Coordinates of C-alpha atoms and ligand atoms in Angstrom, one line a residue:
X27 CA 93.3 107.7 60.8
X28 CA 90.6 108.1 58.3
X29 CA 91.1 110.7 55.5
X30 CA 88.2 113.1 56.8
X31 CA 90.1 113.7 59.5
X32 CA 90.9 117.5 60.0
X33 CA 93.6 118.8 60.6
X34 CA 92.5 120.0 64.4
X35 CA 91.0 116.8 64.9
X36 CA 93.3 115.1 67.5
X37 CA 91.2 112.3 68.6
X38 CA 93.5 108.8 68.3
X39 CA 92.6 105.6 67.0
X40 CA 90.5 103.0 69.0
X41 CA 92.1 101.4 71.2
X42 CA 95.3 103.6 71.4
X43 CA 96.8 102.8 75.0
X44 CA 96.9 105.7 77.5
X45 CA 99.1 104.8 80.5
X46 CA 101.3 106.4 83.0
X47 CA 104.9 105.5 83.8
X48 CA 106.9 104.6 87.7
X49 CA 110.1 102.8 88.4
X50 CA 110.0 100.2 91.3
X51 CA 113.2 102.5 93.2
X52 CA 111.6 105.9 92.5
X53 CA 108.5 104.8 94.6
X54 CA 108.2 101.7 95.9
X55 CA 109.8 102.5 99.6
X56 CA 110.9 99.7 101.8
X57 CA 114.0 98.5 99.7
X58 CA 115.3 95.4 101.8
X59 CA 111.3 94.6 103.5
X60 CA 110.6 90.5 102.9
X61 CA 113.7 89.2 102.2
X62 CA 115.4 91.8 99.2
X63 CA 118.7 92.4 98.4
X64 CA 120.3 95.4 98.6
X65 CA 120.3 97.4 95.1
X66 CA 123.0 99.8 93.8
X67 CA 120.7 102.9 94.2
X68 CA 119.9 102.0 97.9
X69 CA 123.7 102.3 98.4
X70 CA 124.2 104.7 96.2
X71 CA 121.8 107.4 98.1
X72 CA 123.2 106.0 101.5
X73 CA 126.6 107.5 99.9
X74 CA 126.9 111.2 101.6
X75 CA 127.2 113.7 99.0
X76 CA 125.8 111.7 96.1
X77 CA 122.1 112.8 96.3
X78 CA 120.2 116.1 96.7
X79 CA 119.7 116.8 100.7
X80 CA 120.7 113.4 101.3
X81 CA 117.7 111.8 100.4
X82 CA 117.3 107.9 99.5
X83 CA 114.4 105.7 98.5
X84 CA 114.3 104.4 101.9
X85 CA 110.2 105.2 102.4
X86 CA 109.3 107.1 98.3
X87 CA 106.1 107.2 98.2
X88 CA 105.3 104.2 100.2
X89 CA 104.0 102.5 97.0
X90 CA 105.3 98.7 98.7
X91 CA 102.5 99.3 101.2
X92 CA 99.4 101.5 99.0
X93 CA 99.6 100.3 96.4
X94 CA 96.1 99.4 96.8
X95 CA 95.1 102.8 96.9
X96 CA 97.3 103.8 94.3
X97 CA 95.6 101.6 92.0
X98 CA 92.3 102.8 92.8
X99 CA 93.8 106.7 92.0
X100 CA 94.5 104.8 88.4
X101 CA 91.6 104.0 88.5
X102 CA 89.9 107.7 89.2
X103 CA 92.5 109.2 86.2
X104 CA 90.6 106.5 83.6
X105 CA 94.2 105.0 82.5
X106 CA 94.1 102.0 80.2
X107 CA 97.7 100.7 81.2
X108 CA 100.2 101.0 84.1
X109 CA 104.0 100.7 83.4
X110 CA 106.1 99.9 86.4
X111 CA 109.1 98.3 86.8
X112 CA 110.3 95.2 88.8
X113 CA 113.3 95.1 91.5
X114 CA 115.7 92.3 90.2
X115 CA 116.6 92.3 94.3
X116 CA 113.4 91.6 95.7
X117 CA 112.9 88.5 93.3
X118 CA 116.8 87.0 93.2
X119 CA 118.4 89.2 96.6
X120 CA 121.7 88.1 95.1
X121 CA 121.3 88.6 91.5
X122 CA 121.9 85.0 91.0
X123 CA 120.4 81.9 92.5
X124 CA 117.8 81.4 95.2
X125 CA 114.5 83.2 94.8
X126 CA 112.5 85.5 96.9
X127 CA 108.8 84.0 97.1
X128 CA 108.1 86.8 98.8
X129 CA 108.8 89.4 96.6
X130 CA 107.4 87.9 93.5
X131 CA 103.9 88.0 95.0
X132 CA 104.0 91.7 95.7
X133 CA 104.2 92.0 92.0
X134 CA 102.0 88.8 91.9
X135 CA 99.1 91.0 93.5
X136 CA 100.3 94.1 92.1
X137 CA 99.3 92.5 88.5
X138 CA 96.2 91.2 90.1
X139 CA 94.9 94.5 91.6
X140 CA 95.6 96.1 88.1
X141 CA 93.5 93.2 86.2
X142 CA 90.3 93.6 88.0
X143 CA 90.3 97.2 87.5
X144 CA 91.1 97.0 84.0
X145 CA 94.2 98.2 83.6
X146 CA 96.9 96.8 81.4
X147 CA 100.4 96.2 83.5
X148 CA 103.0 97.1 81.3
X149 CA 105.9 95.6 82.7
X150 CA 110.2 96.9 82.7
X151 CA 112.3 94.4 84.1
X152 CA 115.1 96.7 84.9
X153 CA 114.8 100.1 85.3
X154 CA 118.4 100.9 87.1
X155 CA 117.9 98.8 90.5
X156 CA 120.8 96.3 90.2
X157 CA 121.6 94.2 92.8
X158 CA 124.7 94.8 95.1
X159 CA 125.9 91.8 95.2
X160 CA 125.9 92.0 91.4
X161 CA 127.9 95.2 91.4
X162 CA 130.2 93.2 94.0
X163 CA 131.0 90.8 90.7
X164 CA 131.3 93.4 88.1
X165 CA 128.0 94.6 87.8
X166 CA 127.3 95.8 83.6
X167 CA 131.3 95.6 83.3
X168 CA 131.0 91.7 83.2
X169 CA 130.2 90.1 80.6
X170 CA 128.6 87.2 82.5
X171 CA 125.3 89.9 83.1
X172 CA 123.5 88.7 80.1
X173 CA 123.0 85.3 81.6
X174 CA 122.4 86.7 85.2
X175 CA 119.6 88.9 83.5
X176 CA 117.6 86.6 81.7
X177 CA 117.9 84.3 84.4
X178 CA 116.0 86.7 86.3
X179 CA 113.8 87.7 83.6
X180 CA 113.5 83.7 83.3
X181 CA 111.6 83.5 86.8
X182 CA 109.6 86.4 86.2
X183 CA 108.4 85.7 83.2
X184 CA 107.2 82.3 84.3
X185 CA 104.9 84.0 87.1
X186 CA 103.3 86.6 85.2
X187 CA 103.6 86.2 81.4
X188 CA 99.8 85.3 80.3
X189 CA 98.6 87.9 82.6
X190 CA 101.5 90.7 81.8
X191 CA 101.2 90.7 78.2
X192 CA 103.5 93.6 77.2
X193 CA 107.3 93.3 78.4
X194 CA 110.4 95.7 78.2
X195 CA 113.4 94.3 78.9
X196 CA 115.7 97.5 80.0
X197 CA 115.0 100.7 80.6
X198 CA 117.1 103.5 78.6
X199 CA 119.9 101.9 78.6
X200 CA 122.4 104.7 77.9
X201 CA 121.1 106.4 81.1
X202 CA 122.7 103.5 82.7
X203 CA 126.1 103.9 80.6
X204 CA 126.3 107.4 80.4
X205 CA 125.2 108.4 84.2
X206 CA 126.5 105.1 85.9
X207 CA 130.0 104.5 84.2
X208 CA 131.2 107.6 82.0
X209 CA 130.2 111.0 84.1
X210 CA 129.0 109.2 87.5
X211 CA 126.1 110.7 88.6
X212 CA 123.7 108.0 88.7
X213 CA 124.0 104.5 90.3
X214 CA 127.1 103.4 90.5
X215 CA 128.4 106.3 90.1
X216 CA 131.7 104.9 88.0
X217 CA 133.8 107.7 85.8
X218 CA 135.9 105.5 83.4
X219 CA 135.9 106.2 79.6
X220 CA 137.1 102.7 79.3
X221 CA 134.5 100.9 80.8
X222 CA 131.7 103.1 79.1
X223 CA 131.8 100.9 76.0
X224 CA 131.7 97.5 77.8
X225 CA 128.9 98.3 79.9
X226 CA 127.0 99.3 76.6
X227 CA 127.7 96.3 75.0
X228 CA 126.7 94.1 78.1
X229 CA 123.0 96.1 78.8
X230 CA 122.8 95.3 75.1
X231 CA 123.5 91.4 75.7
X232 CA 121.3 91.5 78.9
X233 CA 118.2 92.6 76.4
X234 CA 119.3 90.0 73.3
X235 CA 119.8 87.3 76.0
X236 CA 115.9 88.4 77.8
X237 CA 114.3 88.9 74.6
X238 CA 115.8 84.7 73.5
X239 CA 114.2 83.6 77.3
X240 CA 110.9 85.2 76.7
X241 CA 110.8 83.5 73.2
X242 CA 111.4 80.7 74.5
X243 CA 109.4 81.1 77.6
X244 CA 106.2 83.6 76.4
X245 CA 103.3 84.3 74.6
X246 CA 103.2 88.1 74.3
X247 CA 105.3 91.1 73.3
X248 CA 108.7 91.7 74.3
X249 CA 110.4 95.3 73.4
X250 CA 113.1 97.9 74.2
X251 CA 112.8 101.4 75.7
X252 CA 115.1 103.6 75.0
X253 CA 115.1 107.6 75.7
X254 CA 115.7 109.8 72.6
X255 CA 116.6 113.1 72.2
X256 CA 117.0 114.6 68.7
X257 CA 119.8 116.8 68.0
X258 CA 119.6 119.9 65.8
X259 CA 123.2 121.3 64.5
X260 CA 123.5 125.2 65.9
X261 CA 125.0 126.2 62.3
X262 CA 124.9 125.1 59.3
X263 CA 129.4 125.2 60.0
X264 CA 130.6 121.7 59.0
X265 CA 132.4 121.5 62.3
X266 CA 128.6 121.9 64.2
X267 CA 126.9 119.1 61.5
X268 CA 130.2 116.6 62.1
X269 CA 129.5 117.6 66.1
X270 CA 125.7 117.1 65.8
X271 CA 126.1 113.2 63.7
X272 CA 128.6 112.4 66.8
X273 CA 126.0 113.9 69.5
X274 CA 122.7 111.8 68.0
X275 CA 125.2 108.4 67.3
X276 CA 126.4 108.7 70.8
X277 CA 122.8 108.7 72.5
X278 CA 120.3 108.3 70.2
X279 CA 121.9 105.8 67.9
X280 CA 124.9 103.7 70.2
X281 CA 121.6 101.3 71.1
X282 CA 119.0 101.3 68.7
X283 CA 121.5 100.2 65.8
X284 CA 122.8 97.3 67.4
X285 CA 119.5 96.4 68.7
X286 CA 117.6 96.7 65.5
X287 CA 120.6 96.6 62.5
X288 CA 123.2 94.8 64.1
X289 CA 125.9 97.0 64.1
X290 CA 127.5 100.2 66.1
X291 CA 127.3 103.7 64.5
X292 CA 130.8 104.4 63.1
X293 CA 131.2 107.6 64.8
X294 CA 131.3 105.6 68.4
X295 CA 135.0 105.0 67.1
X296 CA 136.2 108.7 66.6
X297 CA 134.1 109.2 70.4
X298 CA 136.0 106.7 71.7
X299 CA 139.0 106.2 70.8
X300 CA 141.4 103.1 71.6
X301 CA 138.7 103.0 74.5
X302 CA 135.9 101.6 72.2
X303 CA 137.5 97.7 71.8
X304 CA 136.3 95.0 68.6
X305 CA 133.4 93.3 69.3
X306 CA 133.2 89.7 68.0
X307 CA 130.5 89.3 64.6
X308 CA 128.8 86.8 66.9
X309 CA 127.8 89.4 69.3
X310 CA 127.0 91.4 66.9
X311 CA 124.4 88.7 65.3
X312 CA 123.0 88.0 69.2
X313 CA 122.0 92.0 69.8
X314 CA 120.0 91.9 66.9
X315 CA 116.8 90.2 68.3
X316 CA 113.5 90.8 66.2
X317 CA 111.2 92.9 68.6
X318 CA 107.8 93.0 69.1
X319 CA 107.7 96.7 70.0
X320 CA 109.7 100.1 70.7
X321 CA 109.4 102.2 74.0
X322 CA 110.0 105.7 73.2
X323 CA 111.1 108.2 76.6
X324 CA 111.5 111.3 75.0
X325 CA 111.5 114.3 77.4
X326 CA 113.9 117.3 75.3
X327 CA 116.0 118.0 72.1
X328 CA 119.1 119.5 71.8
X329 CA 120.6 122.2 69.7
X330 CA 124.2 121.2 69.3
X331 CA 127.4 122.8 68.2
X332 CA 131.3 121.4 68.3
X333 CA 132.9 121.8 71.8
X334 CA 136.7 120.0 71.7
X335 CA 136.6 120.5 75.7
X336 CA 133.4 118.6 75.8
X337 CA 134.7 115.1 76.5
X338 CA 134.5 112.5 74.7
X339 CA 131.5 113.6 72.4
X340 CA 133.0 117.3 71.3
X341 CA 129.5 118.1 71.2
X342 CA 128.1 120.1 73.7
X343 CA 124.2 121.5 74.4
X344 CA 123.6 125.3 73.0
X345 CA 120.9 126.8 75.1
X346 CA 118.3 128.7 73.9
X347 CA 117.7 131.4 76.1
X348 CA 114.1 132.9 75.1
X349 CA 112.6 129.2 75.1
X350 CA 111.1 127.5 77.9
X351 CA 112.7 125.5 80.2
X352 CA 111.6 122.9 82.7
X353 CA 113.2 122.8 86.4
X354 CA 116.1 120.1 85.0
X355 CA 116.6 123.2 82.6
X356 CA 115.2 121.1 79.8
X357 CA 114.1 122.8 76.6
X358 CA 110.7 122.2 76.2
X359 CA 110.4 121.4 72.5
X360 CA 106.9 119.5 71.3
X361 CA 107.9 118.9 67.8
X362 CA 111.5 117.4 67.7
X363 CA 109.0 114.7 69.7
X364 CA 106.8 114.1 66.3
X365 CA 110.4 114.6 64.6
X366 CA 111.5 111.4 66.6
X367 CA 109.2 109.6 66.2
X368 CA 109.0 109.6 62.4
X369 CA 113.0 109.4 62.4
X370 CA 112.7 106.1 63.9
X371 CA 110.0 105.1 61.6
X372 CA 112.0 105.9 58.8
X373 CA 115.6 104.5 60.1
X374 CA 114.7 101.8 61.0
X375 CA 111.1 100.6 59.3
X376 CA 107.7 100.6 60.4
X377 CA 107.8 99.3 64.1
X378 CA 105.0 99.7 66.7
X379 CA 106.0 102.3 68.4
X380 CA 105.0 103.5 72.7
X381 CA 105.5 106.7 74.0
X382 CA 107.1 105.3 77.7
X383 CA 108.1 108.1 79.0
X384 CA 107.6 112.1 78.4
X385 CA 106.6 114.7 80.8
X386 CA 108.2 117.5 83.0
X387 CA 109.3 118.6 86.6
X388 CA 108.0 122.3 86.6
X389 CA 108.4 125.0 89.7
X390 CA 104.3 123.6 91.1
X391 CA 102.8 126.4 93.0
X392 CA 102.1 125.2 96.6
X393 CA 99.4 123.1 96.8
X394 CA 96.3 123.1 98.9
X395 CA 94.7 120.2 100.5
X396 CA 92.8 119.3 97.8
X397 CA 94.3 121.4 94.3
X398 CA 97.6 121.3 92.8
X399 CA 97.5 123.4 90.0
X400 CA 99.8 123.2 87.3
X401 CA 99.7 125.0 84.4
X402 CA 102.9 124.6 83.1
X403 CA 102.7 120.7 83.1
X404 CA 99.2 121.1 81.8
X405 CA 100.7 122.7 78.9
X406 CA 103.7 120.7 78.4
X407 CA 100.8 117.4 78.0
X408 CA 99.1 119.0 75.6
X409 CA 101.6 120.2 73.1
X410 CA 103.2 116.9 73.3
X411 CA 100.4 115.1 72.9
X412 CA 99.4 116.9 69.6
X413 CA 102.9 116.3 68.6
X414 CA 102.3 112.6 68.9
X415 CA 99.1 112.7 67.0
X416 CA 101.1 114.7 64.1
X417 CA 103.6 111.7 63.9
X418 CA 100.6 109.4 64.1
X419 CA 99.0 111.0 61.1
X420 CA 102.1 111.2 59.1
X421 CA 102.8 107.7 59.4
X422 CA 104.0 106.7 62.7
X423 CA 102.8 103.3 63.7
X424 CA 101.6 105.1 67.4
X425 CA 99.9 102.5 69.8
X426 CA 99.9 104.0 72.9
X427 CA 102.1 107.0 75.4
X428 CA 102.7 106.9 78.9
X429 CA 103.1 109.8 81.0
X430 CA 106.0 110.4 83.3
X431 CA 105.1 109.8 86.2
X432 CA 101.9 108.7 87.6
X433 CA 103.2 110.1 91.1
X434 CA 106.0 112.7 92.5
X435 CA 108.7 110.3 93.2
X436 CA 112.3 109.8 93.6
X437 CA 114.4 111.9 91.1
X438 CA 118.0 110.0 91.3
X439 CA 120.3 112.3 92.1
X440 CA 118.2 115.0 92.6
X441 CA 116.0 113.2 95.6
X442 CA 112.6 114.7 96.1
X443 CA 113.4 118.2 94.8
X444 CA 111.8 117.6 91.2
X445 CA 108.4 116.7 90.7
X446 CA 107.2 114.9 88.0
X447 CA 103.5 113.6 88.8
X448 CA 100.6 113.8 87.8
X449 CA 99.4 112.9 91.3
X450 CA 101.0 115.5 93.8
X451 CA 102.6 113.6 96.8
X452 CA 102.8 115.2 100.0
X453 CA 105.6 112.9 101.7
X454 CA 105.7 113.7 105.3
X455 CA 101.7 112.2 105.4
X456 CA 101.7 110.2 102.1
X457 CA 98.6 112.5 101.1
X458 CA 98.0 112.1 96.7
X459 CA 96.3 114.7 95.6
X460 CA 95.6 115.0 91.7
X461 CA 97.3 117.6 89.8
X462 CA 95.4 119.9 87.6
X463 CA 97.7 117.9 85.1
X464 CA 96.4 114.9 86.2
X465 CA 92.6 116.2 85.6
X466 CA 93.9 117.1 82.0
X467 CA 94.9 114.0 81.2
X468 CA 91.9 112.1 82.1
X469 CA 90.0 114.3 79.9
X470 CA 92.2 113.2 77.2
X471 CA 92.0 109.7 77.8
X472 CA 88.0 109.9 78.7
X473 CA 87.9 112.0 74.6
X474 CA 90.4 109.8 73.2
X475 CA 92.3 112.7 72.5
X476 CA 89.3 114.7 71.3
X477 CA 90.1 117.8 73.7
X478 CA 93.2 118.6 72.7
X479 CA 91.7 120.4 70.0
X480 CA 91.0 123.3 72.4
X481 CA 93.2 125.3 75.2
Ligands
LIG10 C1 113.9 107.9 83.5 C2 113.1 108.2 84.8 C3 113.3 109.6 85.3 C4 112.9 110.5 84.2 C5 113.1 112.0 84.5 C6 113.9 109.0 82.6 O1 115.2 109.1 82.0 O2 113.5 106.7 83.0 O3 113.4 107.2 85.7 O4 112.7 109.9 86.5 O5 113.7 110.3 83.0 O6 114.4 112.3 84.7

């Protein structure tokens, strides 16, 4: 930013990216149509009892067959850039091996449908879809994953790169650790405090071994998202500060050091026990990949405090009653979101740094046919978004955010009971109807920011 910029002056620089964020599972429908595998969350929400009211990703929000029209809504919002994921199981059904034509050219056309309206795919290659037959061998607890991933990535990469010019390779990977193998409520829904640490140390393999294909294979950029939540000790008690270093190395540290510096944060140790094994110095060279750029999902903080019963962390969440909360009973805190961003600036040196992710699931009022309104989320955008321009002006090296989510989709475990959109979806008829939210945030991106200065 220029130095006569005032201080209620929120307008970001040219070409800052403004985008909105979906996962291929949370809304494509039609898991298994033209040839796909099955993936770990379609069993998974096939499982009685695992998800909210039973639901599964079965039909979503249909986005396998509109997403013509959901490109044109894009369109109507003004966004600059799309991110979306792609399912490993519609390109390789089996994880490995022989290749679905098919599926490739839904993404093939996706791509093409975004290019001629202008807007920038920005492109995850796994966002938490893994293929069953993977899971059948091992899934993240084998080691042999880094080489099924970037053989995947391989193919993919080949079709698109040129026209998708921005890659991530995983998506928040300690969702897929944490939820998947340590507490079990995600996908595939493992509770072993042994095979936490290995399944860390093979997503981080899987995105060392895809960033090496893509240099070998593409042009572009290649980067990481990761989601990030700042801790904040409860007291200034020793016990709370020691809990509070344990809490941040444990989820906002276990990737990004490895990934950027090459090694784990010591505290993983004391978390983890004889649990947490050696891992060999050559490993340890192979995470450390140079990337071109960091995806940031940032959606809350957490005030922290020591908790022995809280296993294995002994850190546990303090809740602060007279703040705002969203439906997931997520603090809503706009400034630990500047305070992240300049953290990672600062840890671990200037990198180009995307918002991928931040936004909330609020109780909507009904909607009518054509006017969700949505205060709540409205003001959730906007304070975030001023806390992005506040890293930006101190130093941040912003280039672009992405909202969660362009639509109402699937929310993992919790089904279809949290909304998230910016676009309401109706899903008995498949109706979209933009949320007052969603009007917002074209403003911003029509003023470049410019609007924030009022409401
Ligand atoms: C995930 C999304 C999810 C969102 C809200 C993120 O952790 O990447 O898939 O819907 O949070 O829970």
């Amino acid at each position: 930013m220029n130095g006569t910029t005032s201080r209620n002056d929120f307008r970001f620089p040219d070409g800052f990216l403004w985008g909105a964020s979906t996962s291929a599972y949370q809304i494509e429908g039609s898991p298994l149509a033209d040839g796909a595998g099955s993936n770990i969350w379609h069993r998974f929400s096939h499982t009685p009892g695992l998800v909210a009211n039973g639901d599964t990703g079965d039909i979503a929000c249909d986005h396998y067959r509109r997403w013509r029209d959901d490109i044109r809504l894009m369109k109507e919002l003004g966004l600059a850039a799309y991110r979306f994921s792609i399912a490993w199981s519609r390109i390789v059904p089996q994880g490995t091996g022989a290749v679905n034509t098919r599926g490739l050219d839904f993404y093939d056309r996706l791509v093409d449908g975004l290019l001629e309206q202008g807007i920038a795919p920005l492109v995850t290659l796994y966002h938490w879809d893994l293929p069953s037959a993977l899971d059948d061998r091992g899934g993240w607890l084998n080691r042999d994953i880094g080489e099924w991933f970037a053989e995947y990535a391989r193919v993919v990469f080949r079709k698109l790169d040129g026209r998708v010019k921005k890659w991530v390779t995983l998506n928040e990977p300690w969702v897929v650790t944490d939820g998947g193998y340590l507490f079990g409520v995600l996908a595939p829904g493992h509770k072993n405090l042994y095979e936490a640490p290995l399944a860390t140390h093979n997503t981080l393999r899987a995105h060392a071994l895809g960033v090496q294909a893509y240099r070998a294979e593409g042009k572009h950029e290649i980067g990481l998202v990761v989601n990030l939540e700042p801790k904040y000790p409860a007291s200034d008690h020793p016990r709370d500060i020691a809990a509070t270093a344990r809490a941040d190395a444990y989820m906002n540290r276990q990737y990004l050091d490895p990934a950027l510096l090459g090694t784990y944060p010591e505290e993983l140790r004391d978390i983890f026990g004889d649990a947490w094994p050696e891992f060999s110095a050559d490993d340890m060279r192979l995470l450390k990949q140079p990337i071109d750029f960091l995806g940031i999902n940032y959606y809350t903080r957490s005030v922290t405090r020591d908790d022995s019963t809280a296993l294995p962390v002994r850190a546990s969440r303090v809740r602060q009653p007279r703040h705002v909360h969203t439906e997931l009973d997520w603090e809503v805190w706009p400034d630990a979101l500047m305070d992240v961003l300049l953290w990672v600036t600062k840890r671990y040196g200037p990198v180009p740094l995307y918002v991928t992710e931040n936004g909330s699931a609020f109780y909507d009022p009904p909607s009518s046919e054509d006017l969700v309104d949505d205060p709540l989320r409205t003001w959730y955008l906007r304070n975030h978004l001023r806390a992005v321009h506040r890293a930006l002006q101190q130093g941040a090296d912003m280039r672009g955010y992405f909202c969660w989510s362009l639509l109402d989709n699937f929310e993992w475990a919790h089904g279809y009971s949290k909304r998230f959109g910016l676009v309401h979806v109706d899903y008995a008829t498949q109706q979209r109807t933009v949320k007052g939210s969603g009007r917002f945030y074209s403003e911003v991106i029509r003023t470049n920011g410019a609007c924030l200065a009022g409401g």
